[in-house]
PDB file of C-alpha atoms in Angstrom:
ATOM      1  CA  UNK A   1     -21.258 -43.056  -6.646  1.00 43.00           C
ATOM      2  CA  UNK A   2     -21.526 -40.969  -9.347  1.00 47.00           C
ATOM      3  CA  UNK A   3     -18.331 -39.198 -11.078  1.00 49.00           C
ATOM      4  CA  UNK A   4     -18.941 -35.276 -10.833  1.00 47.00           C
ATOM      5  CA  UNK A   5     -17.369 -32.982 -13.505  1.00 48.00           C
ATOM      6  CA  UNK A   6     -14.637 -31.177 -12.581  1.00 45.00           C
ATOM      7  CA  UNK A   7     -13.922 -27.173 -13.625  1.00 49.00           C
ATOM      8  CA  UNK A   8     -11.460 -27.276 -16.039  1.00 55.00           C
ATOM      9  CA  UNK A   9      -8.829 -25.831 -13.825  1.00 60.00           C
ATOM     10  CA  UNK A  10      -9.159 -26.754 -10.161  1.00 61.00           C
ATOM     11  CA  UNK A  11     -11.488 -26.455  -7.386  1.00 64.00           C
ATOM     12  CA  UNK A  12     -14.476 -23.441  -7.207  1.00 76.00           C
ATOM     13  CA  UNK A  13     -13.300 -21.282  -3.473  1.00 89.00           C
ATOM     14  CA  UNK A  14      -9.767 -20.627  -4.807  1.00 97.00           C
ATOM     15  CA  UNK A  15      -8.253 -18.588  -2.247  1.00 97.00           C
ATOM     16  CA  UNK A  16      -5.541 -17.372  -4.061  1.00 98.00           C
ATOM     17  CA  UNK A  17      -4.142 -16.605  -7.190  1.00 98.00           C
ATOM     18  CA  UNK A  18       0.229 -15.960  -8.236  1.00 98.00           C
ATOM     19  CA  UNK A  19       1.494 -13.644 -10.465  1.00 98.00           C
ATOM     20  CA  UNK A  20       4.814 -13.556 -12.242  1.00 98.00           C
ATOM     21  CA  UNK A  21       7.240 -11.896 -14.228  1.00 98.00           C
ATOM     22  CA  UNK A  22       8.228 -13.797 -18.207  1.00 98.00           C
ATOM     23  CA  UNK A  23      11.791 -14.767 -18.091  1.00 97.00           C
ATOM     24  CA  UNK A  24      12.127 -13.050 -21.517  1.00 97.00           C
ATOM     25  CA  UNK A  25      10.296  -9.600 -20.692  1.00 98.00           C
ATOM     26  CA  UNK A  26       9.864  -8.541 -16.989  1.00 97.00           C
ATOM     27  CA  UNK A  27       6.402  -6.207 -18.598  1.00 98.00           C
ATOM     28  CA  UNK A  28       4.851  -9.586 -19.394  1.00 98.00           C
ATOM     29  CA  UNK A  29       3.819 -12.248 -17.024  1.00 98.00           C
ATOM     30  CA  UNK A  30       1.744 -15.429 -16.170  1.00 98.00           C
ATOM     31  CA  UNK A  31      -1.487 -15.375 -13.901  1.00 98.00           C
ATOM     32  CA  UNK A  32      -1.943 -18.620 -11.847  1.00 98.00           C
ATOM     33  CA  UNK A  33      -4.932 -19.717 -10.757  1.00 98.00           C
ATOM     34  CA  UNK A  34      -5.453 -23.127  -9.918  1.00 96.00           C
ATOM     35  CA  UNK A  35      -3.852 -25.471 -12.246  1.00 95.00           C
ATOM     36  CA  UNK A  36      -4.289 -23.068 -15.086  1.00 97.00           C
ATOM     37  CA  UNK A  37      -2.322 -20.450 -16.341  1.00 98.00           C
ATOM     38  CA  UNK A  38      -2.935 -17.330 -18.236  1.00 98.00           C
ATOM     39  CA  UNK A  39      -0.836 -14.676 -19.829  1.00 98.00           C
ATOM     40  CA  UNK A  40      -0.474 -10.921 -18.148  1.00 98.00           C
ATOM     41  CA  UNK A  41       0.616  -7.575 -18.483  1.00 98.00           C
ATOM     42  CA  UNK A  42       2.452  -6.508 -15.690  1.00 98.00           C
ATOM     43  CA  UNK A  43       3.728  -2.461 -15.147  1.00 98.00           C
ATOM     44  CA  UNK A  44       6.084  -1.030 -17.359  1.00 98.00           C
ATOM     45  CA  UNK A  45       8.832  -0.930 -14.475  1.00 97.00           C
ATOM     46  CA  UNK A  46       8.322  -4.795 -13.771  1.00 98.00           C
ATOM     47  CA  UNK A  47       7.604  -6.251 -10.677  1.00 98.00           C
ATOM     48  CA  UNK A  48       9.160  -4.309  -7.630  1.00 98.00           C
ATOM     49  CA  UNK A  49       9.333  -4.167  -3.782  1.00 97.00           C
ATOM     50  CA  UNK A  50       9.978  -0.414  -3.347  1.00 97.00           C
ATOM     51  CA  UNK A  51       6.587   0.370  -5.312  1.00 97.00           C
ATOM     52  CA  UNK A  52       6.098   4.684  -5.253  1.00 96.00           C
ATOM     53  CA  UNK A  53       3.776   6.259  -7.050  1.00 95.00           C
ATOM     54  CA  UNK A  54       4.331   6.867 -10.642  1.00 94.00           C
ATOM     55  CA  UNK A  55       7.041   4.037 -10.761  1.00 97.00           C
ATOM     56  CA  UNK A  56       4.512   1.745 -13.663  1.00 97.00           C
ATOM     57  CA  UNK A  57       6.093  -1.000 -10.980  1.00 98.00           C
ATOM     58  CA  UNK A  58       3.727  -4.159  -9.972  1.00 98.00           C
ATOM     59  CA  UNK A  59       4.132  -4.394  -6.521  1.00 98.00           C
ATOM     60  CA  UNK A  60       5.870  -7.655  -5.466  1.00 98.00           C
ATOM     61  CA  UNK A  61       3.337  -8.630  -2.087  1.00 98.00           C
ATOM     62  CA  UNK A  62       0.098  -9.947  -1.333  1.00 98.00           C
ATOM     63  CA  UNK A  63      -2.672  -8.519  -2.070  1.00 98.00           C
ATOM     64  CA  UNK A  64      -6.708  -8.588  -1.165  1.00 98.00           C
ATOM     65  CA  UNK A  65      -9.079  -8.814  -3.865  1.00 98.00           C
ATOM     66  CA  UNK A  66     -11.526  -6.163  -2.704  1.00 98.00           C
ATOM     67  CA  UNK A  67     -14.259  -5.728  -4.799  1.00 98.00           C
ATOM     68  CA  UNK A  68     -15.197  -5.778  -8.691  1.00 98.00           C
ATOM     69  CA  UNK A  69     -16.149  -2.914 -10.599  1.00 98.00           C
ATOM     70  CA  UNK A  70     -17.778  -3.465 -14.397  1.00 98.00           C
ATOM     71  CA  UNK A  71     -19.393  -1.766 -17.120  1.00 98.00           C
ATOM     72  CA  UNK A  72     -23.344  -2.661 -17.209  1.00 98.00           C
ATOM     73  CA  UNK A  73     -23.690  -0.662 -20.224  1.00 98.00           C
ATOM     74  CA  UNK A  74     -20.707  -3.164 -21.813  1.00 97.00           C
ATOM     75  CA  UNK A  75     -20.691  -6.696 -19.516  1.00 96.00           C
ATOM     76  CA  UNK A  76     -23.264  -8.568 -17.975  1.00 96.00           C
ATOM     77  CA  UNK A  77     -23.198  -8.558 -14.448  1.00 97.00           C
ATOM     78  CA  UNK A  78     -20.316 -11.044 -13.130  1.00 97.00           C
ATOM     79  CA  UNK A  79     -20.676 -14.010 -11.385  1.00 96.00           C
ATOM     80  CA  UNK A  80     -18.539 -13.559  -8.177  1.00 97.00           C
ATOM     81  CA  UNK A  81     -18.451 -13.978  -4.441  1.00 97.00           C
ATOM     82  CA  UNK A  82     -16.725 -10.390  -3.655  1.00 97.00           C
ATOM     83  CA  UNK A  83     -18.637  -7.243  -3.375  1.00 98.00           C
ATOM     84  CA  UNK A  84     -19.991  -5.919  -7.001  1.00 98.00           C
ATOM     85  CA  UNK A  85     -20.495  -2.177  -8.166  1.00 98.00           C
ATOM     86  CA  UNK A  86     -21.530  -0.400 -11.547  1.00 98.00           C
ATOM     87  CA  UNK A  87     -19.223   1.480 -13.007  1.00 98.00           C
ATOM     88  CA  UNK A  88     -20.785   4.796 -13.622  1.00 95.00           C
ATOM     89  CA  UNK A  89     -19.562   8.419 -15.271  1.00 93.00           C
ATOM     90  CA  UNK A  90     -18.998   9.835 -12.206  1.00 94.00           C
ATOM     91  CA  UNK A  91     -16.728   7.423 -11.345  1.00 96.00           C
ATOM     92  CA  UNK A  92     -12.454   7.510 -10.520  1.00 95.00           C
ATOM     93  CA  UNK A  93      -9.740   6.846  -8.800  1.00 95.00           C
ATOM     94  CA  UNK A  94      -7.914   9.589  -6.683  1.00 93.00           C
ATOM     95  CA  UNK A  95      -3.705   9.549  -7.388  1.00 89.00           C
ATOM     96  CA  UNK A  96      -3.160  12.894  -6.481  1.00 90.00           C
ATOM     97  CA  UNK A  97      -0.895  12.472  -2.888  1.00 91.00           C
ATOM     98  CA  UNK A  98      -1.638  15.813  -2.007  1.00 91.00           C
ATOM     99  CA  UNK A  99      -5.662  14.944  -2.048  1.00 90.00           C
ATOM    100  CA  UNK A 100      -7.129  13.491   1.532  1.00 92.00           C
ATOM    101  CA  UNK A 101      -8.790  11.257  -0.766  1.00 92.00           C
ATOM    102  CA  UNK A 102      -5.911   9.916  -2.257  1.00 94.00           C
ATOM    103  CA  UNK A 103      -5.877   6.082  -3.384  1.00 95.00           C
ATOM    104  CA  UNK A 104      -9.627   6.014  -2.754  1.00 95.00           C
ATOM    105  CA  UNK A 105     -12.892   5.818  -5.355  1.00 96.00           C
ATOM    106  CA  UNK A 106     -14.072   9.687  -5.388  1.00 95.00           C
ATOM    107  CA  UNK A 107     -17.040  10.993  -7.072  1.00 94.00           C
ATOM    108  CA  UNK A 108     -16.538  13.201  -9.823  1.00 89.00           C
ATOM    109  CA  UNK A 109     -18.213  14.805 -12.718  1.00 83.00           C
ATOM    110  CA  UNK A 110     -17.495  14.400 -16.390  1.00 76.00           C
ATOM    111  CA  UNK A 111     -14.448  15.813 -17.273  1.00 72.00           C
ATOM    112  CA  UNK A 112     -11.237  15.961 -15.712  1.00 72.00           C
ATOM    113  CA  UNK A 113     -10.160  13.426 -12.979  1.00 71.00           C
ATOM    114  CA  UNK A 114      -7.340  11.801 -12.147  1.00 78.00           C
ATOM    115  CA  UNK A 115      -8.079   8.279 -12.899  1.00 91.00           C
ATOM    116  CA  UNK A 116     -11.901   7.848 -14.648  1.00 93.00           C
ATOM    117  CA  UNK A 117     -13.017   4.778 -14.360  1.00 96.00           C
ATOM    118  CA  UNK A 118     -15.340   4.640 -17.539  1.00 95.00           C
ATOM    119  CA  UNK A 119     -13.178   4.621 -20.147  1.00 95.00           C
ATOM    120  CA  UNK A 120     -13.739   4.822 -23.891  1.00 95.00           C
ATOM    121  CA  UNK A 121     -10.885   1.683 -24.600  1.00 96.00           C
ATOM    122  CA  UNK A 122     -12.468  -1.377 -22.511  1.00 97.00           C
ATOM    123  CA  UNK A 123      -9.659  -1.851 -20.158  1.00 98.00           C
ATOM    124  CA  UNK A 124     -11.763  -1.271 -17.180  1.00 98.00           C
ATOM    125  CA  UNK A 125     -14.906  -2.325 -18.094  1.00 98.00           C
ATOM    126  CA  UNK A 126     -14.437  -5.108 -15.722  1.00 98.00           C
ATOM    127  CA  UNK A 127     -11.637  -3.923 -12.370  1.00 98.00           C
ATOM    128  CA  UNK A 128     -10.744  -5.813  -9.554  1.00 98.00           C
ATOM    129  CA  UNK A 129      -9.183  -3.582  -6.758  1.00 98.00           C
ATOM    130  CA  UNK A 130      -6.455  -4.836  -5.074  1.00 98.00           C
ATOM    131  CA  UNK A 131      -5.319  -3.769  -2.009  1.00 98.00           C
ATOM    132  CA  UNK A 132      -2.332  -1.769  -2.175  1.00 98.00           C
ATOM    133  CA  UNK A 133      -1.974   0.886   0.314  1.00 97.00           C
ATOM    134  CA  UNK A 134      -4.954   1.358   1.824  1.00 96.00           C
ATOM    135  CA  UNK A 135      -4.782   0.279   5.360  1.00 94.00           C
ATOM    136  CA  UNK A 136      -3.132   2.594   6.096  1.00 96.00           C
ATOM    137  CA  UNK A 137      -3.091   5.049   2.615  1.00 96.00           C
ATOM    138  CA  UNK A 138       0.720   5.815   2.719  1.00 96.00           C
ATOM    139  CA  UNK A 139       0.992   9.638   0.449  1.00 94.00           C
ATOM    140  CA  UNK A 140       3.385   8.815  -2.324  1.00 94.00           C
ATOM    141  CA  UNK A 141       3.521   4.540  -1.904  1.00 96.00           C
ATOM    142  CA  UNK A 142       1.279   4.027  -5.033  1.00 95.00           C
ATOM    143  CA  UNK A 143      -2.610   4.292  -5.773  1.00 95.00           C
ATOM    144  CA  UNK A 144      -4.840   2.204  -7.914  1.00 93.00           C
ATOM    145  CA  UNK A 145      -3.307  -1.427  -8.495  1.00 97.00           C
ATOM    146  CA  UNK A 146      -6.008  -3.116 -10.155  1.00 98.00           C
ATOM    147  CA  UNK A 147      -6.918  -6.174 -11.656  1.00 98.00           C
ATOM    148  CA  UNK A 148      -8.577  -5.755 -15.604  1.00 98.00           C
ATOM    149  CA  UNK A 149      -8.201  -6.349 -18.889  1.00 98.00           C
ATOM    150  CA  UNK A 150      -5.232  -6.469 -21.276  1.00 98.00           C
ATOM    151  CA  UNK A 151      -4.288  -4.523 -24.333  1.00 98.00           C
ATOM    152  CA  UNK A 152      -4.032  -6.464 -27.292  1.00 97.00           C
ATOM    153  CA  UNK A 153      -0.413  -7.339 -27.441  1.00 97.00           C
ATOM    154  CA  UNK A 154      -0.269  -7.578 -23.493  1.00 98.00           C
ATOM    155  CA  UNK A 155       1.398  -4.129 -23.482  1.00 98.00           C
ATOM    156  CA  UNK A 156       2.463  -2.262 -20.204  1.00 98.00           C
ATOM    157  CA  UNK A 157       0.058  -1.118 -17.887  1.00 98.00           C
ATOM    158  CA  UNK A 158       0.861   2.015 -15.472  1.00 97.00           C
ATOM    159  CA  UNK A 159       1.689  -0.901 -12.265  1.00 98.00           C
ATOM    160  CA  UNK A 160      -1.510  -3.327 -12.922  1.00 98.00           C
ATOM    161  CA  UNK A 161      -1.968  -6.853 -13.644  1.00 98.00           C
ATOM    162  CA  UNK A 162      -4.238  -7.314 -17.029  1.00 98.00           C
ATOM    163  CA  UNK A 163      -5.620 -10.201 -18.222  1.00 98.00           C
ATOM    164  CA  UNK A 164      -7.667 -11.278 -21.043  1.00 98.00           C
ATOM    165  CA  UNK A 165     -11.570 -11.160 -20.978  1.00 97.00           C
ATOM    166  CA  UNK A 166     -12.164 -14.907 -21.044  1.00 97.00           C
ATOM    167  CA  UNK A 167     -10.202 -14.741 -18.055  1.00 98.00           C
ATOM    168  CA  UNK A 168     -12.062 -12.858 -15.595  1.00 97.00           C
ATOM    169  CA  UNK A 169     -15.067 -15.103 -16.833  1.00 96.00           C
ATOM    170  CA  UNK A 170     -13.622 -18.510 -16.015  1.00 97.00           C
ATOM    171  CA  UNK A 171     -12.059 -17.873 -12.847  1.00 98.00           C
ATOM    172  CA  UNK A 172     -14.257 -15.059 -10.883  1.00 98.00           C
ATOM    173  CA  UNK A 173     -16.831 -17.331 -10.207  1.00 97.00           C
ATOM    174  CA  UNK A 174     -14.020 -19.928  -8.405  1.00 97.00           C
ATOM    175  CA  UNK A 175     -12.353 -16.996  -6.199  1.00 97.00           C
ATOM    176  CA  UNK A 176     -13.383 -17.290  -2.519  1.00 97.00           C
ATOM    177  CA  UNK A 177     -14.680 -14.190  -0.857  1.00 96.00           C
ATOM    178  CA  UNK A 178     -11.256 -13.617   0.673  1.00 96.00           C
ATOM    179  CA  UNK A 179      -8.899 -14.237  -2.040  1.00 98.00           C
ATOM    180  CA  UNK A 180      -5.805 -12.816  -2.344  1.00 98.00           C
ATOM    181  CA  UNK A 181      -3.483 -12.324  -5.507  1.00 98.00           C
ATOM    182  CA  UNK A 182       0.443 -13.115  -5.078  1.00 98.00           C
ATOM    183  CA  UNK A 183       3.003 -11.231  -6.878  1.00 98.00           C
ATOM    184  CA  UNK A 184       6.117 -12.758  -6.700  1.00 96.00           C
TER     185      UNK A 184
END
């Protein structure tokens, strides 16, 4: 019998990944996934289990990996088993609670939106959304926890978990279709 490679960090199908908070600085944490570990930026308010809108908290839970959004115009297309979209102008996120579209990917033109999803910085040219309230949408509980990249520095994100580039490029392609990310 032959002796098959291994990925470096753990079985292809992972079904889930951890999250959590740095000892030294409750902004900064580690990603799990498998028997590797990566640096994060977590929200500004640190991880929390009263997550509201606005808060920059990380919600402490479990959530779905949805789907994966990405820049074609910046990435080539990602190797993953969860449902893929383009990125395009038109698209953002809704945060305004008093919108029936609220925590939900809306169609809007250039210009003002709440959350625009093609960005000039490259923090979202590659987005996993999580899901955070949105079965049922809850008005006020928090929209738009995603899963992208990091600022250089790992600096605060508004309630997201960021990661490196490299990142999303070793370990998409080893997430099962129904993988779930655990904040703890």
């Amino acid at each position: 019998m032959r002796n098959r490679p291994h990925p470096p960090f753990g079985p292809r199908n992972l079904s889930s990944l951890r999250v959590f908070a740095s000892v030294r600085d409750r902004r900064k944490g580690f990603l799990v996934a498998g028997s590797a570990v990566f640096p994060c930026a977590l929200g500004r308010g640190g991880i929390r289990t009263d997550k509201r809108e606005g808060d920059g908290g990380t919600p402490r839970t479990s959530l779905p990996l949805r789907s994966v959004f990405y820049r074609a115009d910046r990435l080539a297309r990602p190797r993953t088993l969860l449902p893929l979209k383009r990125i395009g102008p038109r698209d953002a996120w809704c945060d305004d609670q008093k919108d029936r579209r609220y925590n939900r990917l809306i169609d809007r033109p250039p210009g003002k939106a709440e959350e625009r999803l093609q960005r000039e910085d490259h923090l979202y040219d590659v987005i996993v959304e999580l899901g955070w309230n949105d079965r049922p949408v809850i008005r006020g509980r928090g929209s738009a926890i995603f899963w992208h990249l990091a600022r250089p520095g790992f600096t605060p994100t508004a309630g997201c978990v960021a990661v490196e580039g490299h990142v999303f490029a070793k370990v998409l392609p080893r997430l099962a279709r129904h993988c779930r990310i655990l904040v703890r």
